[in-house]
Short mmCIF file of C-alpha atoms in Angstrom, two decimals:
data_model
loop_
_atom_site.label_atom_id
_atom_site.label_comp_id
_atom_site.label_asym_id
_atom_site.label_seq_id
_atom_site.Cartn_x
_atom_site.Cartn_y
_atom_site.Cartn_z
CA MET A 1 -13.76 16.98 8.30
CA ARG A 2 -11.66 13.47 8.49
CA LEU A 3 -8.34 12.73 10.28
CA ALA A 4 -5.73 12.52 8.92
CA LEU A 5 -3.70 8.76 9.91
CA PRO A 6 -0.28 8.18 8.93
CA ARG A 7 0.57 5.61 6.61
CA TRP A 8 2.07 3.57 8.56
CA SER A 9 -1.27 3.15 9.76
CA GLY A 10 -2.57 1.32 6.53
CA THR A 11 0.03 -1.28 6.79
CA LEU A 12 -1.77 -4.90 7.67
CA ALA A 13 0.52 -5.75 9.79
CA VAL A 14 0.19 -2.60 11.62
CA LYS A 15 -3.89 -3.75 11.88
CA ALA A 16 -3.23 -6.84 12.66
CA ALA A 17 -0.93 -5.36 16.06
CA VAL A 18 -3.67 -3.61 17.28
CA PHE A 19 -6.69 -5.64 16.54
CA ILE A 20 -4.76 -8.44 18.39
CA THR A 21 -3.40 -6.23 21.00
CA VAL A 22 -7.87 -4.51 21.47
CA MET A 23 -9.06 -8.40 21.35
CA CYS A 24 -6.06 -9.78 24.15
CA CYS A 25 -7.04 -7.07 26.63
CA ALA A 26 -10.42 -7.33 26.55
CA LEU A 27 -10.21 -10.99 26.88
CA ALA A 28 -7.89 -10.98 29.33
CA ALA A 29 -10.25 -8.04 31.37
CA LEU A 30 -12.60 -10.09 31.07
CA LEU A 31 -11.05 -13.16 32.87
CA GLY A 32 -9.74 -11.13 35.65
CA VAL A 33 -12.82 -9.09 36.04
CA LEU A 34 -14.40 -12.61 36.36
CA VAL A 35 -11.55 -14.19 38.83
CA HIS A 36 -11.42 -10.89 41.35
CA VAL A 37 -15.01 -11.01 41.49
CA SER A 38 -15.46 -14.73 42.62
CA VAL A 39 -12.15 -14.78 44.57
CA ARG A 40 -13.90 -11.54 46.42
CA ASN A 41 -17.16 -13.52 46.84
CA GLN A 42 -16.39 -15.83 48.05
CA THR A 43 -13.08 -14.31 50.71
CA VAL A 44 -16.14 -11.65 51.62
CA GLY A 45 -18.75 -14.93 52.32
CA GLU A 46 -16.31 -16.49 54.59
CA ALA A 47 -15.58 -13.05 56.92
CA ARG A 48 -19.06 -12.47 56.59
CA GLY A 49 -20.01 -15.49 57.69
CA LEU A 50 -17.15 -15.14 60.66
CA ALA A 51 -18.62 -12.64 61.83
CA LEU A 52 -22.41 -13.08 61.64
CA SER A 53 -20.57 -15.89 63.72
CA ARG A 54 -19.26 -13.99 66.09
CA LEU A 55 -21.44 -11.63 66.85
CA LYS A 56 -24.21 -14.01 67.43
CA GLU A 57 -21.80 -15.43 70.33
CA ALA A 58 -21.86 -11.76 71.65
CA THR A 59 -25.50 -10.75 71.81
CA GLU A 60 -25.70 -14.09 73.28
CA ALA A 61 -23.28 -12.56 76.06
CA TYR A 62 -24.85 -9.93 76.38
CA GLU A 63 -28.24 -10.55 76.71
CA ALA A 64 -26.96 -12.88 79.93
CA GLY A 65 -24.74 -10.53 81.41
CA ASP A 66 -21.22 -11.54 80.59
CA THR A 67 -18.27 -9.38 79.61
CA LEU A 68 -18.05 -9.02 76.58
CA THR A 69 -14.84 -10.28 74.34
CA TRP A 70 -12.37 -7.53 73.35
CA ASP A 71 -13.50 -7.14 69.25
CA ALA A 72 -16.99 -7.11 70.81
CA GLY A 73 -18.65 -3.64 71.57
CA VAL A 74 -22.18 -1.29 72.31
CA ASP A 75 -21.79 1.19 69.61
CA PRO A 76 -17.95 1.47 69.15
CA PRO A 77 -16.65 4.94 67.78
CA ASP A 78 -15.15 3.40 63.46
CA LEU A 79 -18.76 1.41 62.93
CA PRO A 80 -19.50 2.71 59.88
CA GLY A 81 -23.23 5.32 60.37
CA SER A 82 -24.92 3.46 57.57
CA LEU A 83 -24.44 -0.03 59.18
CA ARG A 84 -24.68 1.74 62.56
CA THR A 85 -27.96 3.10 61.72
CA LEU A 86 -29.25 -0.59 60.31
CA ALA A 87 -28.91 -2.63 63.26
CA VAL A 88 -30.24 0.99 65.18
CA ALA A 89 -33.66 0.09 62.88
CA GLY A 90 -33.50 -3.29 64.29
CA ASP A 91 -32.12 -5.82 61.07
CA ARG A 92 -28.11 -7.77 61.34
CA GLY A 93 -26.08 -6.65 58.35
CA THR A 94 -22.59 -6.34 57.53
CA MET A 95 -19.91 -4.63 56.50
CA VAL A 96 -16.05 -4.00 55.11
CA GLY A 97 -14.92 -0.76 56.64
CA GLU A 98 -11.42 -0.12 58.55
CA HIS A 99 -10.02 0.10 62.35
CA ARG A 100 -7.16 1.68 63.48
CA GLY A 101 -6.10 1.52 60.08
CA ARG A 102 -6.75 -2.53 59.23
CA PRO A 103 -9.06 -3.82 57.27
CA THR A 104 -12.49 -4.96 59.19
CA MET A 105 -15.79 -6.91 58.04
CA TRP A 106 -18.10 -5.03 60.70
CA ALA A 107 -20.64 -7.41 61.87
CA ALA A 108 -23.97 -5.40 63.85
CA GLY A 109 -27.46 -6.07 65.69
CA PRO A 110 -29.57 -3.98 67.75
CA VAL A 111 -29.54 -4.77 71.03
CA ASP A 112 -31.64 -2.06 74.34
CA GLY A 113 -32.33 0.99 74.03
CA ASN A 114 -31.59 1.62 70.46
CA ARG A 115 -28.16 0.70 70.96
CA ALA A 116 -26.07 -1.21 68.08
CA LEU A 117 -23.76 -4.44 68.78
CA ALA A 118 -21.08 -4.55 66.66
CA VAL A 119 -18.39 -7.03 66.31
CA GLU A 120 -14.67 -7.06 63.28
CA VAL A 121 -13.14 -9.50 62.22
CA ASP A 122 -10.50 -8.46 60.77
CA TYR A 123 -10.33 -8.16 57.35
CA SER A 124 -6.21 -7.75 56.33
CA GLN A 125 -5.62 -11.26 55.30
CA GLY A 126 -8.41 -10.99 52.93
CA ALA A 127 -7.69 -7.77 51.61
CA ARG A 128 -4.28 -8.70 50.75
CA THR A 129 -4.87 -12.03 48.85
CA ILE A 130 -7.13 -10.03 47.22
CA ALA A 131 -4.65 -6.82 45.96
CA GLY A 132 -1.94 -9.83 45.43
CA LEU A 133 -4.54 -11.60 42.87
CA ASP A 134 -5.41 -8.42 41.63
CA ARG A 135 -1.80 -7.51 41.12
CA ALA A 136 -1.05 -11.27 39.41
CA ILE A 137 -3.78 -10.74 37.24
CA LEU A 138 -1.76 -8.17 35.93
CA TRP A 139 1.47 -9.18 35.16
CA SER A 140 0.16 -12.42 34.10
CA SER A 141 -2.09 -10.33 31.78
CA ALA A 142 0.77 -8.31 31.20
CA LEU A 143 2.97 -11.50 29.81
CA ALA A 144 0.55 -13.02 27.85
CA ILE A 145 -0.35 -9.64 25.72
CA THR A 146 3.04 -9.82 25.53
CA ALA A 147 3.59 -13.74 23.97
CA THR A 148 0.60 -13.64 21.91
CA LEU A 149 1.62 -9.83 20.53
CA LEU A 150 4.83 -11.64 19.09
CA VAL A 151 3.60 -14.46 18.33
CA GLY A 152 1.74 -12.99 16.27
CA ALA A 153 3.65 -10.88 14.49
CA PHE A 154 5.72 -12.43 13.97
CA ALA A 155 3.71 -14.83 11.53
CA VAL A 156 1.88 -11.00 10.68
CA THR A 157 5.40 -10.92 9.74
CA ARG A 158 5.40 -13.62 7.79
CA VAL A 159 2.66 -13.07 6.14
CA THR A 160 3.28 -9.49 4.95
CA LYS A 161 6.49 -10.54 3.86
CA ARG A 162 5.37 -13.02 1.28
CA LEU A 163 2.85 -10.30 -0.17
CA HIS A 164 5.14 -7.36 -0.62
CA THR A 165 7.29 -10.20 -2.72
CA THR A 166 3.92 -11.05 -4.97
CA ALA A 167 3.38 -7.19 -4.97
CA ARG A 168 7.25 -6.30 -6.09
CA VAL A 169 6.42 -8.82 -8.50
CA ALA A 170 3.59 -7.12 -9.70
CA ARG A 171 5.42 -3.67 -9.88
CA ARG A 172 8.25 -5.30 -11.63
CA ILE A 173 6.49 -7.09 -14.60
CA THR A 174 3.92 -3.13 -14.91
CA ALA A 175 6.91 -2.25 -16.29
CA GLY A 176 7.81 -4.82 -18.61
CA ASP A 177 10.20 -7.63 -16.42
CA LEU A 178 7.51 -10.04 -17.85
CA ASP A 179 10.12 -12.72 -16.89
CA ALA A 180 9.66 -11.76 -13.00
CA ARG A 181 8.31 -15.14 -11.06
CA VAL A 182 7.42 -14.71 -7.50
CA GLY A 183 8.15 -18.52 -7.27
CA ASP A 184 6.69 -18.81 -3.95
CA PRO A 185 7.75 -22.47 -2.80
CA ARG A 186 4.54 -23.54 -1.40
CA THR A 187 3.46 -23.59 -5.24
CA LYS A 188 5.80 -25.89 -5.42
CA ASP A 189 5.72 -28.50 -3.07
CA PRO A 190 1.99 -29.97 -3.21
CA SER A 191 2.06 -31.37 -0.95
CA ARG A 192 2.24 -28.25 1.63
CA PRO A 193 -0.82 -26.88 2.16
CA GLN A 194 -2.05 -24.36 -0.05
CA ASP A 195 -2.94 -20.63 1.75
CA GLU A 196 -4.84 -17.50 -0.29
CA VAL A 197 -1.16 -15.96 -0.13
CA ALA A 198 0.55 -18.37 -2.36
CA ALA A 199 -2.64 -18.52 -4.12
CA VAL A 200 -2.25 -14.88 -4.62
CA ALA A 201 1.46 -15.75 -6.30
CA ALA A 202 0.37 -18.91 -8.65
CA ALA A 203 -2.00 -16.56 -10.34
CA LEU A 204 0.34 -13.76 -10.54
CA ASP A 205 3.06 -15.85 -12.45
CA SER A 206 0.61 -18.30 -14.64
CA MET A 207 -0.65 -14.73 -15.05
CA ALA A 208 3.01 -13.32 -16.10
CA GLY A 209 3.70 -16.43 -18.62
CA SER A 210 0.36 -16.08 -19.90
CA LEU A 211 1.43 -12.51 -21.51
CA GLN A 212 4.71 -13.03 -21.97
CA GLY A 213 3.54 -15.94 -23.91
CA LYS A 214 1.09 -13.49 -26.32
CA LEU A 215 3.41 -10.97 -26.33
CA LEU A 216 6.09 -12.97 -28.03
CA SER A 217 3.77 -13.93 -29.88
CA GLU A 218 2.96 -10.43 -31.08
CA GLN A 219 5.94 -9.25 -30.82
CA ARG A 220 7.67 -12.47 -33.32
CA PHE A 221 4.08 -11.45 -35.97
CA THR A 222 4.98 -7.42 -36.63
CA ALA A 223 9.42 -8.78 -37.09
CA ASP A 224 7.72 -11.49 -39.24
CA VAL A 225 4.98 -9.11 -41.17
CA ALA A 226 7.40 -5.99 -41.94
CA HIS A 227 10.34 -8.77 -42.92
CA GLU A 228 8.03 -10.50 -45.41
CA LEU A 229 6.89 -6.90 -46.96
CA ARG A 230 10.56 -5.62 -47.43
CA THR A 231 10.84 -7.87 -50.42
CA PRO A 232 7.75 -7.25 -52.59
CA LEU A 233 7.93 -3.57 -51.35
CA THR A 234 11.22 -2.70 -53.04
CA GLY A 235 10.08 -4.65 -56.03
CA LEU A 236 6.62 -2.87 -56.14
CA HIS A 237 8.67 0.21 -55.52
CA ALA A 238 11.45 -0.17 -58.17
CA ALA A 239 8.43 -1.10 -60.55
CA ALA A 240 7.26 2.33 -58.83
CA GLU A 241 10.15 4.31 -60.37
CA LEU A 242 9.77 3.54 -64.20
CA LEU A 243 5.99 4.33 -64.55
CA PRO A 244 5.74 7.46 -66.48
CA PRO A 245 5.17 10.60 -65.29
CA GLY A 246 1.63 11.64 -64.42
CA ARG A 247 -1.00 12.20 -60.92
CA PRO A 248 -1.35 8.45 -61.17
CA THR A 249 2.34 7.78 -60.91
CA GLU A 250 2.41 10.06 -58.57
CA LEU A 251 -0.05 8.47 -56.20
CA VAL A 252 1.17 4.51 -56.82
CA ARG A 253 4.48 6.76 -54.80
CA ASP A 254 3.35 8.38 -52.36
CA ARG A 255 1.59 5.31 -50.86
CA VAL A 256 4.65 2.93 -51.82
CA ALA A 257 6.56 5.84 -50.01
CA ALA A 258 3.87 5.83 -46.89
CA LEU A 259 3.51 1.91 -46.78
CA ARG A 260 7.60 1.39 -46.44
CA THR A 261 7.82 4.12 -44.18
CA LEU A 262 5.14 1.85 -41.61
CA THR A 263 6.74 -1.54 -42.35
CA GLU A 264 10.15 -0.01 -41.21
CA ASP A 265 8.20 1.68 -38.27
CA LEU A 266 7.43 -1.60 -37.36
CA LEU A 267 11.09 -3.40 -38.04
CA GLU A 268 12.11 -0.62 -35.62
CA ILE A 269 9.35 -1.78 -33.30
CA SER A 270 10.16 -5.70 -33.74
CA ARG A 271 13.58 -4.10 -32.74
CA LEU A 272 12.96 -2.10 -29.37
CA ASP A 273 10.54 -5.07 -28.46
CA THR A 274 13.36 -7.35 -28.30
CA GLY A 275 14.89 -5.30 -25.25
CA ARG A 276 18.84 -5.54 -27.53
CA GLU A 277 19.41 -2.19 -28.21
CA THR A 278 22.44 -0.46 -27.93
CA VAL A 279 23.76 3.06 -27.58
CA GLU A 280 26.55 5.14 -28.83
CA LEU A 281 27.34 7.49 -26.18
CA ASP A 282 28.44 11.36 -27.11
CA THR A 283 28.18 14.91 -25.53
CA GLU A 284 26.08 16.59 -27.48
CA ARG A 285 24.54 20.51 -27.14
CA LEU A 286 20.53 19.72 -27.00
CA ALA A 287 20.21 23.11 -28.29
CA THR A 288 22.42 22.67 -31.65
CA VAL A 289 20.68 19.02 -31.59
CA ALA A 290 16.95 20.38 -30.87
CA GLN A 291 17.30 22.79 -33.92
CA ARG A 292 18.94 20.40 -36.18
CA VAL A 293 16.27 18.51 -35.67
CA VAL A 294 13.99 21.30 -36.30
CA ARG A 295 16.08 22.00 -40.21
CA ALA A 296 15.69 18.32 -41.12
CA SER A 297 12.13 18.16 -40.38
CA GLY A 298 11.24 21.48 -43.02
CA THR A 299 8.41 22.21 -41.17
CA ASP A 300 8.48 25.75 -39.38
CA THR A 301 8.62 24.91 -35.72
CA GLY A 302 9.66 27.52 -33.46
CA VAL A 303 13.25 26.74 -31.14
CA VAL A 304 13.43 28.49 -27.59
CA VAL A 305 16.08 28.05 -25.51
CA LEU A 306 15.63 28.23 -21.96
CA ARG A 307 19.29 26.85 -20.84
CA ASP A 308 20.99 24.89 -22.97
CA VAL A 309 23.51 22.06 -21.40
CA ALA A 310 25.79 19.43 -22.96
CA VAL A 311 24.67 15.88 -21.83
CA GLU A 312 25.98 11.63 -23.09
CA THR A 313 23.41 10.60 -25.27
CA ASP A 314 23.34 8.68 -28.36
CA ARG A 315 22.61 11.93 -30.59
CA ARG A 316 20.86 9.23 -33.76
CA ARG A 317 18.14 7.82 -31.16
CA LEU A 318 18.11 11.02 -29.44
CA GLU A 319 16.83 13.33 -33.30
CA ARG A 320 14.92 9.70 -33.53
CA VAL A 321 12.72 10.98 -30.95
CA LEU A 322 12.60 14.70 -31.18
CA GLY A 323 11.96 14.02 -34.54
CA ASN A 324 8.90 11.96 -34.59
CA LEU A 325 7.26 14.24 -31.71
CA VAL A 326 7.50 17.33 -33.96
CA ALA A 327 6.21 15.54 -36.98
CA ASN A 328 3.35 14.20 -34.45
CA ALA A 329 2.53 18.12 -33.04
CA HIS A 330 2.68 18.97 -37.57
CA ARG A 331 -0.12 16.11 -38.26
CA HIS A 332 -1.93 15.57 -35.25
CA GLY A 333 -2.06 19.25 -33.88
CA ARG A 334 -2.40 22.64 -35.14
CA GLY A 335 0.76 26.03 -35.34
CA PRO A 336 2.34 27.07 -33.99
CA VAL A 337 4.61 24.26 -33.19
CA THR A 338 7.70 25.09 -30.34
CA LEU A 339 10.43 23.65 -29.26
CA THR A 340 11.74 24.47 -25.71
CA VAL A 341 15.54 23.16 -24.14
CA ASP A 342 15.28 24.20 -20.20
CA GLY A 343 18.44 21.95 -19.28
CA THR A 344 18.03 18.64 -19.41
CA VAL A 345 14.43 19.34 -20.12
CA VAL A 346 13.36 19.11 -23.73
CA SER A 347 8.86 19.75 -24.48
CA VAL A 348 7.82 20.00 -28.37
CA ARG A 349 4.23 21.61 -27.93
CA ASP A 350 0.93 22.43 -30.33
CA HIS A 351 -1.84 24.60 -30.42
CA GLY A 352 -3.84 22.34 -31.19
CA ASP A 353 -6.68 20.03 -30.15
CA GLY A 354 -4.72 18.22 -27.27
CA PHE A 355 -3.77 14.41 -26.70
CA PRO A 356 -6.57 12.18 -26.36
CA GLU A 357 -7.51 11.06 -22.42
CA TYR A 358 -5.71 7.15 -22.90
CA LEU A 359 -2.53 8.80 -24.46
CA VAL A 360 -2.06 11.09 -21.35
CA GLU A 361 -3.02 8.25 -18.64
CA HIS A 362 -1.24 4.55 -20.51
CA GLY A 363 0.58 6.39 -23.27
CA PRO A 364 1.01 5.50 -26.76
CA GLN A 365 -0.79 2.49 -28.06
CA ARG A 366 0.69 1.51 -31.71
CA PHE A 367 -2.31 0.88 -34.43
CA ARG A 368 -4.73 3.31 -32.00
CA THR A 369 -5.98 6.53 -33.18
CA GLU A 370 -9.16 8.07 -31.82
CA GLY A 371 -11.05 11.92 -33.32
CA GLY A 372 -10.83 10.62 -37.28
CA ALA A 373 -6.70 11.63 -36.61
CA ARG A 374 -4.81 10.12 -39.39
CA GLY A 375 -1.79 7.54 -38.96
CA HIS A 376 -0.98 4.27 -36.65
CA GLY A 377 0.21 5.04 -33.59
CA LEU A 378 3.40 4.09 -34.49
CA GLY A 379 5.22 7.30 -33.64
CA LEU A 380 4.40 7.52 -30.61
CA THR A 381 5.27 4.42 -29.69
CA ILE A 382 8.65 4.06 -30.72
CA ALA A 383 9.57 7.88 -29.99
CA VAL A 384 8.95 5.75 -25.98
CA GLY A 385 10.81 3.42 -26.88
CA GLN A 386 13.73 5.09 -27.92
CA ALA A 387 13.19 7.50 -25.21
CA GLU A 388 13.44 4.10 -22.93
CA VAL A 389 16.92 2.69 -24.22
CA LEU A 390 18.40 6.74 -24.02
CA GLY A 391 17.11 5.99 -20.16
CA ALA A 392 15.57 8.94 -20.62
CA ARG A 393 11.87 9.83 -19.26
CA LEU A 394 9.16 11.26 -22.48
CA SER A 395 6.00 12.55 -21.02
CA PHE A 396 2.24 13.83 -22.28
CA SER A 397 0.27 15.63 -20.70
CA ASN A 398 -2.63 19.12 -22.47
CA ALA A 399 -1.59 22.70 -21.91
CA ASP A 400 -4.64 24.32 -19.30
CA ASP A 401 -5.00 26.51 -23.05
CA GLY A 402 -5.19 24.49 -25.00
CA GLY A 403 -2.36 21.54 -27.48
CA ALA A 404 -0.40 18.80 -26.27
CA VAL A 405 3.02 18.69 -24.40
CA ALA A 406 5.81 16.17 -24.97
CA THR A 407 8.51 16.24 -22.44
CA LEU A 408 11.68 14.13 -23.42
CA ALA A 409 13.71 14.46 -19.31
CA LEU A 410 17.21 13.14 -19.82
CA ARG A 411 19.56 12.45 -17.26
#
C-alpha cells in the first residue's frame, strides 16, 4: 500500500528545499569526515612519533641500568591489554588510551623476562584539538546549510511565484477571461536573460492572444450571419403565409419556422458571447416559475416540489434556461420527464439514453450532436450562457439507472 503524503509535500519549493538540504548535508558530512581524518591522522602521528622516540630513550636507559623517567615504567597497570600483549610478543607499538582519566598516547616494547616497557605521552591537547575541530565543523556546516537554504528558498520562491502567476492566468483563461495575460517583464525586455518560466509565460500570452482573436472572429461571423439572415427570412416567412393551404405549404412554413428559430438562437448566442448582458432582478418563487415553464412548453412534464424558496433572479432568463432544458429532454430523451425543485436547485431529468460523454465532461458545444440526434446543440449552449448571466451553475450528468440529468444551482 502506497503511503499517502500531504499535498504540500508535492510543491516545487518543498522539493527544492529537501534537495538542497540533502545535498548540503552530504557535502558537509563528506568534507567534515575528510578534515577530521586528516587532522586526526596528523595529530596522532605526531604523538606516536614522540612516544616511540621516548620509548627508545627509555629502552636504552633500562638496558644501561639507569633510572627510568617518571613517564616510563615496566608493566604499568594502566597499559592497554592489547598493547601489553603486543610488547610481550616481541614487537613495539602505540595506542591511544587513558591514564588517570586523561587521554594518553602509549608506546610499549619488550624487555627481558617477557615484560613490557611502556612510555606515556599526554594526548589531552591533541584530543582537545580534534574535539574543537569537530565542533567547528558542525557549527560551520549548520551555518552553511542555513545560509544555503535561505538563499535557495529565496531563489526558488521567486521562480515558484512566477509559476503560480502563470498558472493563475491560465485558470482565468480557462474560465473565459481571454483578456488575462501574464505580462512577465522578462518577455518585454529582450536584453534581459530569458529563462524557462519566461518562455512559458510568453507562450501562454501568445496562445491567449491567438485564441481570443479566433473566438472574436467566430463571434463576429456568427452575429453577421444571423443578422444577414433575418431580412430574407422575414420576407420568406411573409411569402409562405400567402401560399394556398395544403401539405406543401405546411412543409414550407415548418422549415421557415425552424430556420427563423435557428437564426434567433444564433443572435442570442452572439449577444451572450459579448458578455454585456445584464439581468433584471425580481423576487420569484421557483415552484411557480417551474410550473409556468411546463405549461408554456405544452409537454407532459411532471413537476415535483421538494422545497420551494423565493430567489432574486431574472424571470425571463430563468424561464429560458428551464424551457430549453425541458425541450431538450423531450426532444433527445424519453419520458417520463420530471422537473424537480429542491430549494435553490432545479433539475430536469428524462429516462432516455443520457447525455453524450463529451457533454458531461466538457459541457455543450454548438453545432455538435452525437448518436444520430437531431438539432444543432444550441439550446443547451444558450441555457449555459443564460445561467452564467444569472450567476448560476448549470451541470450535466447521467443517472445511475439511466437517463440524463441537468441541474441548475441558483445562488
